[in-house]
Amino acid sequence: GVQPDSIERIREGYLDTQYRRENQMKSMWEVRDSVFQSIQAVINEPSTNGIRGVLDSFWNSWEVLNRDPTLLSARVDVIANAVNLADTFKHMDDSFAKMISDLGSNTEAKITQANTIINQIVELNDYIRRAESLGANANDYRDQRDTLVDKLSTIVDVQFSESTDGVYTVT
């Protein structure tokens, strides 16, 4: 029969770095896309009842009033369109304030998640250092740590280096 002498872990550092860099860029663009979609939903454009439609109605009502300032209906229409414009701006302001608050909450959650992952990486570094100092194989711990660094790269820009004793320094 065949007897294995050891199990070796094969990783390509360059590919790990590239993967993590692209992972971080992908996450950044996903966040930007989400924010831009939220902004577009608030502005409600392009549509007939978005900010442009409200502004067009406002200015058109002034044009009608300009043609005949004695028309009571034209005056009422200007007032109604002005109120509608003010309400639209107020709604947009409230929506943007909520979006900013949500982004702040999301950032805090991501910071907490990143700190949790970093603490797990620190623990795995200790396990790896202890196991390998005793001559044991720490491949499973190394795989777990690499998975955590990959996950961390979706949250923040990650740079890492490995010391001779197998410990990662993550920045």
PDB file of C-alpha atoms in Angstrom:
ATOM      1  CA  GLY A   1       0.000   0.000   0.000  1.00  0.00           C
ATOM      2  CA  VAL A   2       0.830   3.650  -0.138  1.00  0.00           C
ATOM      3  CA  GLN A   3       1.759   5.619   2.961  1.00  0.00           C
ATOM      4  CA  PRO A   4       1.687   9.431   2.812  1.00  0.00           C
ATOM      5  CA  ASP A   5       4.649  11.123   4.460  1.00  0.00           C
ATOM      6  CA  SER A   6       2.965  14.485   4.826  1.00  0.00           C
ATOM      7  CA  ILE A   7       0.301  16.743   3.454  1.00  0.00           C
ATOM      8  CA  GLU A   8       1.585  19.991   2.036  1.00  0.00           C
ATOM      9  CA  ARG A   9      -0.451  23.039   1.429  1.00  0.00           C
ATOM     10  CA  ILE A  10       0.105  24.786  -1.884  1.00  0.00           C
ATOM     11  CA  ARG A  11      -0.921  28.428  -2.186  1.00  0.00           C
ATOM     12  CA  GLU A  12       0.148  31.046  -4.670  1.00  0.00           C
ATOM     13  CA  GLY A  13       0.683  34.320  -2.836  1.00  0.00           C
ATOM     14  CA  TYR A  14       0.458  36.415  -5.984  1.00  0.00           C
ATOM     15  CA  LEU A  15      -2.947  34.961  -6.862  1.00  0.00           C
ATOM     16  CA  ASP A  16      -4.159  35.403  -3.288  1.00  0.00           C
ATOM     17  CA  THR A  17      -3.167  39.072  -3.423  1.00  0.00           C
ATOM     18  CA  GLN A  18      -4.835  39.556  -6.810  1.00  0.00           C
ATOM     19  CA  TYR A  19      -8.006  37.818  -5.652  1.00  0.00           C
ATOM     20  CA  ARG A  20      -8.222  39.933  -2.522  1.00  0.00           C
ATOM     21  CA  ARG A  21      -7.583  43.150  -4.425  1.00  0.00           C
ATOM     22  CA  GLU A  22     -10.298  42.338  -6.973  1.00  0.00           C
ATOM     23  CA  ASN A  23     -12.629  41.211  -4.191  1.00  0.00           C
ATOM     24  CA  GLN A  24     -12.186  44.573  -2.491  1.00  0.00           C
ATOM     25  CA  MET A  25     -12.792  46.453  -5.763  1.00  0.00           C
ATOM     26  CA  LYS A  26     -15.926  44.399  -6.455  1.00  0.00           C
ATOM     27  CA  SER A  27     -17.312  45.210  -3.021  1.00  0.00           C
ATOM     28  CA  MET A  28     -16.511  48.900  -3.450  1.00  0.00           C
ATOM     29  CA  TRP A  29     -18.380  49.043  -6.771  1.00  0.00           C
ATOM     30  CA  GLU A  30     -21.333  47.134  -5.303  1.00  0.00           C
ATOM     31  CA  VAL A  31     -21.617  49.720  -2.516  1.00  0.00           C
ATOM     32  CA  ARG A  32     -21.388  52.584  -5.005  1.00  0.00           C
ATOM     33  CA  ASP A  33     -24.025  50.971  -7.217  1.00  0.00           C
ATOM     34  CA  SER A  34     -26.328  50.549  -4.232  1.00  0.00           C
ATOM     35  CA  VAL A  35     -25.879  54.189  -3.190  1.00  0.00           C
ATOM     36  CA  PHE A  36     -26.463  55.451  -6.739  1.00  0.00           C
ATOM     37  CA  GLN A  37     -29.610  53.345  -7.050  1.00  0.00           C
ATOM     38  CA  SER A  38     -30.854  54.788  -3.752  1.00  0.00           C
ATOM     39  CA  ILE A  39     -30.154  58.328  -4.975  1.00  0.00           C
ATOM     40  CA  GLN A  40     -31.956  57.606  -8.228  1.00  0.00           C
ATOM     41  CA  ALA A  41     -34.952  56.258  -6.306  1.00  0.00           C
ATOM     42  CA  VAL A  42     -35.089  59.433  -4.191  1.00  0.00           C
ATOM     43  CA  ILE A  43     -34.791  61.763  -7.166  1.00  0.00           C
ATOM     44  CA  ASN A  44     -37.234  59.527  -9.060  1.00  0.00           C
ATOM     45  CA  GLU A  45     -35.695  60.194 -12.434  1.00  0.00           C
ATOM     46  CA  PRO A  46     -36.248  59.603 -15.231  1.00  0.00           C
ATOM     47  CA  SER A  47     -40.023  59.811 -14.787  1.00  0.00           C
ATOM     48  CA  THR A  48     -42.894  62.227 -15.238  1.00  0.00           C
ATOM     49  CA  ASN A  49     -43.481  62.623 -11.496  1.00  0.00           C
ATOM     50  CA  GLY A  50     -39.838  63.053 -10.511  1.00  0.00           C
ATOM     51  CA  ILE A  51     -38.068  66.264  -9.624  1.00  0.00           C
ATOM     52  CA  ARG A  52     -37.998  67.368 -13.256  1.00  0.00           C
ATOM     53  CA  GLY A  53     -41.753  66.892 -13.639  1.00  0.00           C
ATOM     54  CA  VAL A  54     -42.423  68.854 -10.444  1.00  0.00           C
ATOM     55  CA  LEU A  55     -40.106  71.668 -11.563  1.00  0.00           C
ATOM     56  CA  ASP A  56     -41.668  71.734 -15.028  1.00  0.00           C
ATOM     57  CA  SER A  57     -45.158  72.013 -13.502  1.00  0.00           C
ATOM     58  CA  PHE A  58     -43.947  74.813 -11.220  1.00  0.00           C
ATOM     59  CA  TRP A  59     -42.405  76.846 -14.039  1.00  0.00           C
ATOM     60  CA  ASN A  60     -45.317  76.159 -16.416  1.00  0.00           C
ATOM     61  CA  SER A  61     -47.763  77.484 -13.820  1.00  0.00           C
ATOM     62  CA  TRP A  62     -45.701  80.687 -13.637  1.00  0.00           C
ATOM     63  CA  GLU A  63     -45.800  80.942 -17.423  1.00  0.00           C
ATOM     64  CA  VAL A  64     -49.614  80.706 -17.379  1.00  0.00           C
ATOM     65  CA  LEU A  65     -49.774  83.337 -14.630  1.00  0.00           C
ATOM     66  CA  ASN A  66     -47.401  85.556 -16.621  1.00  0.00           C
ATOM     67  CA  ARG A  67     -49.775  85.496 -19.606  1.00  0.00           C
ATOM     68  CA  ASP A  68     -52.775  86.646 -17.536  1.00  0.00           C
ATOM     69  CA  PRO A  69     -51.984  87.766 -13.959  1.00  0.00           C
ATOM     70  CA  THR A  70     -55.660  88.448 -13.240  1.00  0.00           C
ATOM     71  CA  LEU A  71     -56.688  84.787 -13.462  1.00  0.00           C
ATOM     72  CA  LEU A  72     -57.470  83.458 -10.016  1.00  0.00           C
ATOM     73  CA  SER A  73     -57.024  79.860 -11.184  1.00  0.00           C
ATOM     74  CA  ALA A  74     -53.495  80.659 -12.409  1.00  0.00           C
ATOM     75  CA  ARG A  75     -52.604  82.127  -9.015  1.00  0.00           C
ATOM     76  CA  VAL A  76     -53.997  79.116  -7.182  1.00  0.00           C
ATOM     77  CA  ASP A  77     -52.101  76.818  -9.566  1.00  0.00           C
ATOM     78  CA  VAL A  78     -48.797  78.627  -8.839  1.00  0.00           C
ATOM     79  CA  ILE A  79     -49.387  78.310  -5.107  1.00  0.00           C
ATOM     80  CA  ALA A  80     -50.301  74.620  -5.404  1.00  0.00           C
ATOM     81  CA  ASN A  81     -47.249  73.883  -7.551  1.00  0.00           C
ATOM     82  CA  ALA A  82     -45.007  75.838  -5.155  1.00  0.00           C
ATOM     83  CA  VAL A  83     -46.334  73.809  -2.222  1.00  0.00           C
ATOM     84  CA  ASN A  84     -45.855  70.593  -4.227  1.00  0.00           C
ATOM     85  CA  LEU A  85     -42.273  71.628  -5.062  1.00  0.00           C
ATOM     86  CA  ALA A  86     -41.527  72.445  -1.415  1.00  0.00           C
ATOM     87  CA  ASP A  87     -43.045  69.117  -0.312  1.00  0.00           C
ATOM     88  CA  THR A  88     -40.962  67.287  -2.920  1.00  0.00           C
ATOM     89  CA  PHE A  89     -37.772  68.967  -1.716  1.00  0.00           C
ATOM     90  CA  LYS A  90     -38.680  68.191   1.909  1.00  0.00           C
ATOM     91  CA  HIS A  91     -39.338  64.545   1.031  1.00  0.00           C
ATOM     92  CA  MET A  92     -36.010  64.352  -0.823  1.00  0.00           C
ATOM     93  CA  ASP A  93     -34.196  65.947   2.129  1.00  0.00           C
ATOM     94  CA  ASP A  94     -35.760  63.449   4.546  1.00  0.00           C
ATOM     95  CA  SER A  95     -34.918  60.562   2.227  1.00  0.00           C
ATOM     96  CA  PHE A  96     -31.297  61.674   1.843  1.00  0.00           C
ATOM     97  CA  ALA A  97     -30.958  62.128   5.616  1.00  0.00           C
ATOM     98  CA  LYS A  98     -32.273  58.580   6.146  1.00  0.00           C
ATOM     99  CA  MET A  99     -29.909  57.268   3.463  1.00  0.00           C
ATOM    100  CA  ILE A 100     -26.945  58.954   5.181  1.00  0.00           C
ATOM    101  CA  SER A 101     -28.038  57.502   8.517  1.00  0.00           C
ATOM    102  CA  ASP A 102     -28.367  54.038   6.966  1.00  0.00           C
ATOM    103  CA  LEU A 103     -24.903  54.344   5.429  1.00  0.00           C
ATOM    104  CA  GLY A 104     -23.498  55.281   8.834  1.00  0.00           C
ATOM    105  CA  SER A 105     -25.189  52.291  10.456  1.00  0.00           C
ATOM    106  CA  ASN A 106     -23.951  50.032   7.686  1.00  0.00           C
ATOM    107  CA  THR A 107     -20.423  51.360   8.140  1.00  0.00           C
ATOM    108  CA  GLU A 108     -20.570  50.673  11.880  1.00  0.00           C
ATOM    109  CA  ALA A 109     -21.805  47.136  11.207  1.00  0.00           C
ATOM    110  CA  LYS A 110     -18.979  46.562   8.715  1.00  0.00           C
ATOM    111  CA  ILE A 111     -16.423  47.859  11.227  1.00  0.00           C
ATOM    112  CA  THR A 112     -17.769  45.465  13.850  1.00  0.00           C
ATOM    113  CA  GLN A 113     -17.668  42.611  11.343  1.00  0.00           C
ATOM    114  CA  ALA A 114     -14.090  43.496  10.329  1.00  0.00           C
ATOM    115  CA  ASN A 115     -12.971  43.639  13.969  1.00  0.00           C
ATOM    116  CA  THR A 116     -14.526  40.222  14.627  1.00  0.00           C
ATOM    117  CA  ILE A 117     -12.709  38.741  11.631  1.00  0.00           C
ATOM    118  CA  ILE A 118      -9.434  40.355  12.692  1.00  0.00           C
ATOM    119  CA  ASN A 119      -9.775  38.874  16.178  1.00  0.00           C
ATOM    120  CA  GLN A 120     -10.392  35.450  14.639  1.00  0.00           C
ATOM    121  CA  ILE A 121      -7.252  35.851  12.505  1.00  0.00           C
ATOM    122  CA  VAL A 122      -5.266  36.711  15.658  1.00  0.00           C
ATOM    123  CA  GLU A 123      -6.542  33.537  17.350  1.00  0.00           C
ATOM    124  CA  LEU A 124      -5.661  31.436  14.320  1.00  0.00           C
ATOM    125  CA  ASN A 125      -2.184  32.992  14.233  1.00  0.00           C
ATOM    126  CA  ASP A 126      -1.709  31.803  17.833  1.00  0.00           C
ATOM    127  CA  TYR A 127      -2.967  28.304  16.987  1.00  0.00           C
ATOM    128  CA  ILE A 128      -0.666  28.109  13.969  1.00  0.00           C
ATOM    129  CA  ARG A 129       2.355  29.324  15.911  1.00  0.00           C
ATOM    130  CA  ARG A 130       1.722  26.840  18.744  1.00  0.00           C
ATOM    131  CA  ALA A 131       0.980  23.877  16.474  1.00  0.00           C
ATOM    132  CA  GLU A 132       3.979  24.403  14.235  1.00  0.00           C
ATOM    133  CA  SER A 133       6.333  25.036  17.164  1.00  0.00           C
ATOM    134  CA  LEU A 134       5.405  21.532  18.349  1.00  0.00           C
ATOM    135  CA  GLY A 135       6.073  20.125  14.872  1.00  0.00           C
ATOM    136  CA  ALA A 136       2.409  19.546  13.997  1.00  0.00           C
ATOM    137  CA  ASN A 137       0.785  20.375  10.696  1.00  0.00           C
ATOM    138  CA  ALA A 138      -1.408  23.530  10.836  1.00  0.00           C
ATOM    139  CA  ASN A 139      -2.826  23.412   7.303  1.00  0.00           C
ATOM    140  CA  ASP A 140      -6.443  23.493   8.468  1.00  0.00           C
ATOM    141  CA  TYR A 141      -5.769  26.577  10.585  1.00  0.00           C
ATOM    142  CA  ARG A 142      -3.952  28.207   7.671  1.00  0.00           C
ATOM    143  CA  ASP A 143      -6.904  27.489   5.363  1.00  0.00           C
ATOM    144  CA  GLN A 144      -9.311  28.990   7.883  1.00  0.00           C
ATOM    145  CA  ARG A 145      -7.116  32.058   8.224  1.00  0.00           C
ATOM    146  CA  ASP A 146      -6.887  32.510   4.447  1.00  0.00           C
ATOM    147  CA  THR A 147     -10.669  32.245   4.200  1.00  0.00           C
ATOM    148  CA  LEU A 148     -11.013  34.926   6.874  1.00  0.00           C
ATOM    149  CA  VAL A 149      -8.551  37.206   5.079  1.00  0.00           C
ATOM    150  CA  ASP A 150     -10.560  36.681   1.875  1.00  0.00           C
ATOM    151  CA  LYS A 151     -13.748  37.618   3.748  1.00  0.00           C
ATOM    152  CA  LEU A 152     -12.016  40.638   5.269  1.00  0.00           C
ATOM    153  CA  SER A 153     -11.019  41.787   1.779  1.00  0.00           C
ATOM    154  CA  THR A 154     -14.714  42.240   0.928  1.00  0.00           C
ATOM    155  CA  ILE A 155     -14.965  44.809   3.722  1.00  0.00           C
ATOM    156  CA  VAL A 156     -11.684  46.732   3.643  1.00  0.00           C
ATOM    157  CA  ASP A 157      -8.514  47.001   1.600  1.00  0.00           C
ATOM    158  CA  VAL A 158      -6.300  44.252   3.006  1.00  0.00           C
ATOM    159  CA  GLN A 159      -2.532  44.013   2.875  1.00  0.00           C
ATOM    160  CA  PHE A 160      -0.805  41.122   4.593  1.00  0.00           C
ATOM    161  CA  SER A 161       2.584  39.588   5.074  1.00  0.00           C
ATOM    162  CA  GLU A 162       3.625  36.297   6.602  1.00  0.00           C
ATOM    163  CA  SER A 163       6.517  36.006   9.033  1.00  0.00           C
ATOM    164  CA  THR A 164       8.870  33.040   9.223  1.00  0.00           C
ATOM    165  CA  ASP A 165       6.895  31.560  12.113  1.00  0.00           C
ATOM    166  CA  GLY A 166       3.689  31.518  10.012  1.00  0.00           C
ATOM    167  CA  VAL A 167       1.995  34.536  11.550  1.00  0.00           C
ATOM    168  CA  TYR A 168       0.119  36.940   9.277  1.00  0.00           C
ATOM    169  CA  THR A 169       0.456  40.656   9.787  1.00  0.00           C
ATOM    170  CA  VAL A 170      -2.676  42.239   8.359  1.00  0.00           C
ATOM    171  CA  THR A 171      -2.978  45.933   7.575  1.00  0.00           C
TER     172      THR A 171
END
